[in-house]
Amino acid sequence: MDSHLLLIDCPDEKGLIHKITGILFQHNLNVEDQGEFVDQATGHFFMRTEISGSFNREVVVQELGQIVPSKATVRLEEKREKNLVLLATKEPHCLGDLLIRHAYNELNAQILAVVSNHEHLQELVEKFDLPYHHIPAQNLSREQHEQNILAVLDDYKPDYLILAKYMRIITQTLLNYYQNRIVNIHHSFLPAFVGAKPYHQAFERGVKIIGATAHFVTEDLDSGPIIAQDVIPVSHTKEASDMVRAGRNVEKIVLSEALRLVCENRVFVHGNRTIIFD
Amino acid sequence: MDSHLLLIDCPDEKGLIHKITGILFQHNLNVEDQGEFVDQATGHFFMRTEISGSFNREVVVQELGQIVPSKATVRLEEKREKNLVLLATKEPHCLGDLLIRHAYNELNAQILAVVSNHEHLQELVEKFDLPYHHIPAQNLSREQHEQNILAVLDDYKPDYLILAKYMRIITQTLLNYYQNRIVNIHHSFLPAFVGAKPYHQAFERGVKIIGATAHFVTEDLDSGPIIAQDVIPVSHTKEASDMVRAGRNVEKIVLSEALRLVCENRVFVHGNRTIIFD
Amino acid sequence: MDSHLLLIDCPDEKGLIHKITGILFQHNLNVEDQGEFVDQATGHFFMRTEISGSFNREVVVQELGQIVPSKATVRLEEKREKNLVLLATKEPHCLGDLLIRHAYNELNAQILAVVSNHEHLQELVEKFDLPYHHIPAQNLSREQHEQNILAVLDDYKPDYLILAKYMRIITQTLLNYYQNRIVNIHHSFLPAFVGAKPYHQAFERGVKIIGATAHFVTEDLDSGPIIAQDVIPVSHTKEASDMVRAGRNVEKIVLSEALRLVCENRVFVHGNRTIIFD
Amino acid sequence: MDSHLLLIDCPDEKGLIHKITGILFQHNLNVEDQGEFVDQATGHFFMRTEISGSFNREVVVQELGQIVPSKATVRLEEKREKNLVLLATKEPHCLGDLLIRHAYNELNAQILAVVSNHEHLQELVEKFDLPYHHIPAQNLSREQHEQNILAVLDDYKPDYLILAKYMRIITQTLLNYYQNRIVNIHHSFLPAFVGAKPYHQAFERGVKIIGATAHFVTEDLDSGPIIAQDVIPVSHTKEASDMVRAGRNVEKIVLSEALRLVCENRVFVHGNRTIIFD
């Protein structure tokens, strides 16, 4: 008995849900969980269905292809744990949180390895018996450095790259291979405080809330589709360093929540927005 | 061109979504918005569909009746503003909030009248040109008092009774006529602090958050199905009277949010829980 | 028996609290509530003290003047309800919320009048027996329009101007007279989405939280010292118009919370930040 | 140059702040941070002052003793990292979070050892080179088991015991030695859902928010003074097991926040409430 995910997005059309579920019904499949959404502005249809039952995947995909509009994207995947490679720099809080979750099977994903441009986190990663790849960036262009990372990734072929406080800008070199598959955690409630030292920017601006944003990485810095955000209140008694400390709690929770959504295929990217079935 | 809501709940069965949407498709109806949910614990199916198009309501309902399980509840209703009667006692904040929304068509419902066991709010209600019925409770049993209220309600036949800080316990007398149609706002994050003076209870207990809960009224005090809840932080500097003041903000927002959900038929009651399509 | 507020800010110095409270003690005054804060970055001291007792105000102020640093600001004011003039445009939700609070003495301030560049809200304001001044802006420069407003304000001499969804940019003309005394509510979690149509900007950006910000108005649009902020979660199912509706709840609560803080003299402005004793 | 904390609580009296800060001023000490609070209901005064400078501790304490009321508690302590022993059972999320923080000096406290009634977490703790004491509870009365724990604690003499998901009821045996020094994390927004399986209780009750509460342990189960609380929204789609998973995030953040407050001596216990200077 297989458990699968059917993920469809296409221009909206009358009768789509009926036709799609009809094929599932004809194959005697159980719909365990289903969500649909039509983006009114663009007339685009999204559907995520968890199904169980035995079936010939090729046949079902072919039949689905015949009833959806021509510009549809249809994915029918076995439900499985996704494979991740984490990228980090020096800060341990997001990485450590993921390592603990992974060690106790709470991540619903497999961490294959950790890549870092520094050595600082090696000891932590090795406590958890995971490979640590130190790929220094000194004297390298961003592209050369990313080529070195790609060479390591080639051994792992992860589903997603997770930037667990990886403090370098990502270029097209990596993006070409991991389109909508790189998740970053930014330490502000985007679009406020793009770029470096957002907590210091927040302190200077005198905001009363700070936050964190998990998003897919695109060519534009801190501007990709947002997956999850959360905030906490701060008062005037908190200096930038206090915000850094308090913000870590938000960052790691938001990142892990985004990973849950991404790894369970609950997230569709639509332009610069995300559709999330949760 | 009509706009309708189809609301179905029934024991879950394979193919339900397919069959139901099939009937809509055969009648050439547009699905504007749809949500389904299966409660795994009870194997119960819920579906809310907004449809547009011209159709013979009786025919569609009959056809739906043929394909759903025998114990199904099928409602196919024109989308329309619901009619409300508000019950209040002395406090103006929830009532005033609803009156302002109503006056500016932000409520998505019609307030037909306000009923109160006191005279305090008459002036406020009449500013907004709505009928105010003062139905005193002195020297009456709860049942007699509610009979007097029922006599007034008989002129209005509201869809829902909204207890906008109505500080009396509701008995079976009213409940018999308004099963799952009475919405109350309780000034605590239920199930904490059931009953009288919840903010004073909260102060005594030394909680760091206070809240409010909108719920359907049942025979058991403050124990009916919860529709919406929200909370705010408090610190030791807040006395019970400060909590009362701060809590009013939460109460009125939670109540109006619950009204939106209820009046748009987004809420299914399932045992003592609610299923909410939003 | 008077109740007063002592508000001091000055460069920090050893022994300040001791010396200041010493003068209060010598005059046999009760300290009902006290807060101090030293901004470490600038070495600036802030203190807010609620005192009760009978005293000669001039003598106490003179004595305080002798023990604080030369660049100190010392205010010793009777606790009293502040006088407000509200400015609005067309939207009723913030204005209506303040009117209801005012009518039931929950505002802790007196609304003297409402000024608007449109006629839309006149009926609402007059329900509450308050003067409404329609001051149209057509064919006038911003400065000319604000001169007309100033002429009206001259009759009221309010402590604060409250921009309750007043949709026009404020110029130096008004600011000259109301430095740090104009409170605006902006419908985003600033500094995100400065300027027009922030909910539409938020929708385009695909954020998962929206918010509102109450701040003092300065020459730079939406960039003045922040008094209060709050946020609510949104999902992909919410269009810009849904965000507008949901955001109103946050706006009115944040504005009224800011008013409470400002009207109780709980807010010190320090550069572009606020120090808040609550 | 020493950095100290002065912690005073006593019946309120006119001039207390003046007199206390006077002694600090005479000794030429710097007040780095200060907070005071008077609980109006009980007329009790609380003060927390961070001071720096060189002084004779005994002399200052003696002088303070002469000016505070007879029933005062005066503590003048060097600022130092507190020593903790953690108690856990089987769940790794709170424990793991504290271990990571500790390993990277983000805890502002020293973890001396971990005690557990099970073996499950030994491997995790030993990754971080900390002693793990497995003290089984089988066939022992609660009191006997706690005596065994006390024997281990005797080697460490911790300032606080932290119950990081320690799933056993604490008796007077331990409380006698650690009055107001045992911090527990309970997985509900107390006082809702006292006792076992609070998420399952929450699911049954159909709440729309769940939470966690850090509190000092007292004789009454889950009823001690609350230090910190937080909540997250849940919807009908979340089963009890989903709440367990989501709740872990809240639990570990609330516990670590409570530890920060406790370890920085920011918390006074007053009856069953806490006064927190933050």
XYZ file of N, CA, C and O in Angstrom, chain A residues 189 192-193 205 207-209, chain C residues 184 186-195 211-215 221-224 226 229:
116
model
N 11.510 40.656 9.872
C 10.221 40.433 9.240
C 10.252 41.148 7.894
O 9.890 42.294 7.757
N 10.968 44.408 5.759
C 11.723 45.360 6.569
C 13.137 44.824 6.788
O 13.323 43.633 7.012
N 14.103 45.702 6.698
C 15.475 45.377 7.068
C 16.107 44.285 6.212
O 16.594 43.261 6.707
N 15.817 51.950 14.097
C 14.482 52.422 13.702
C 13.535 52.504 14.886
O 12.478 53.120 14.801
N 11.800 49.973 16.325
C 10.581 49.169 16.192
C 10.209 48.508 17.511
O 11.056 48.298 18.377
N 8.943 48.164 17.652
C 8.441 47.518 18.858
C 8.213 46.027 18.643
O 7.757 45.322 19.553
N 8.425 45.552 17.422
C 8.413 44.117 17.162
C 9.594 43.775 16.255
O 9.979 44.567 15.396
N 0.071 59.321 14.421
C -0.524 58.733 13.220
C -0.624 57.219 13.363
O 0.184 56.601 14.045
N -0.360 54.044 10.920
C -0.033 53.601 9.565
C -0.363 52.121 9.443
O -0.073 51.338 10.344
N -0.957 51.755 8.319
C -1.471 50.394 8.184
C -0.447 49.424 7.634
O -0.713 48.680 6.690
N 0.729 49.407 8.261
C 1.713 48.351 8.011
C 2.637 48.291 9.216
O 2.671 49.207 10.028
N 3.373 47.188 9.322
C 4.387 47.092 10.376
C 5.626 47.811 9.853
O 6.497 47.246 9.246
N 5.655 49.103 10.090
C 6.779 49.915 9.623
C 8.097 49.365 10.183
O 8.097 48.828 11.275
N 9.208 49.482 9.432
C 9.390 50.247 8.201
C 9.001 49.513 6.926
O 9.318 50.002 5.847
N 8.329 48.400 7.000
C 7.861 47.763 5.770
C 6.672 48.544 5.222
O 5.806 48.973 5.980
N 6.658 48.742 3.935
C 5.491 49.294 3.247
C 5.165 50.727 3.661
O 4.045 51.050 4.071
N 6.155 51.576 3.561
C 5.935 53.011 3.715
C 5.035 53.495 2.580
O 5.028 52.916 1.493
N 4.258 54.526 2.855
C 3.531 55.201 1.788
C 2.170 54.616 1.497
O 1.515 54.055 2.364
N 0.459 44.196 9.642
C 0.424 44.884 10.919
C 0.076 46.338 10.803
O -0.331 46.817 9.736
N 0.190 47.010 11.929
C -0.083 48.433 11.987
C 0.892 49.077 12.956
O 1.393 48.414 13.870
N 1.145 50.345 12.734
C 2.149 51.087 13.505
C 1.607 52.449 13.890
O 1.202 53.220 13.017
N 1.625 52.756 15.167
C 1.305 54.109 15.617
C 2.613 54.835 15.903
O 3.495 54.284 16.569
N 2.736 56.032 15.373
C 4.008 56.748 15.507
C 3.772 58.247 15.564
O 2.728 58.743 15.123
N 8.052 60.968 5.792
C 6.823 60.179 5.709
C 6.973 58.817 6.395
O 7.862 58.037 6.055
N 6.087 58.547 7.333
C 6.010 57.233 7.989
C 7.312 56.823 8.661
O 7.584 55.633 8.843
N 8.112 57.807 9.029
C 9.426 57.496 9.592
C 9.631 58.026 10.997
O 10.741 57.970 11.515
N 8.595 58.558 11.623
C 8.751 59.128 12.958
C 8.848 58.058 14.036
O 8.677 56.866 13.769
N 8.313 55.385 16.690
C 7.232 54.398 16.805
C 6.781 54.282 18.258
O 7.601 54.148 19.162
N 3.096 48.900 17.941
C 2.922 48.098 16.727
C 2.265 46.786 17.104
O 2.452 46.276 18.196
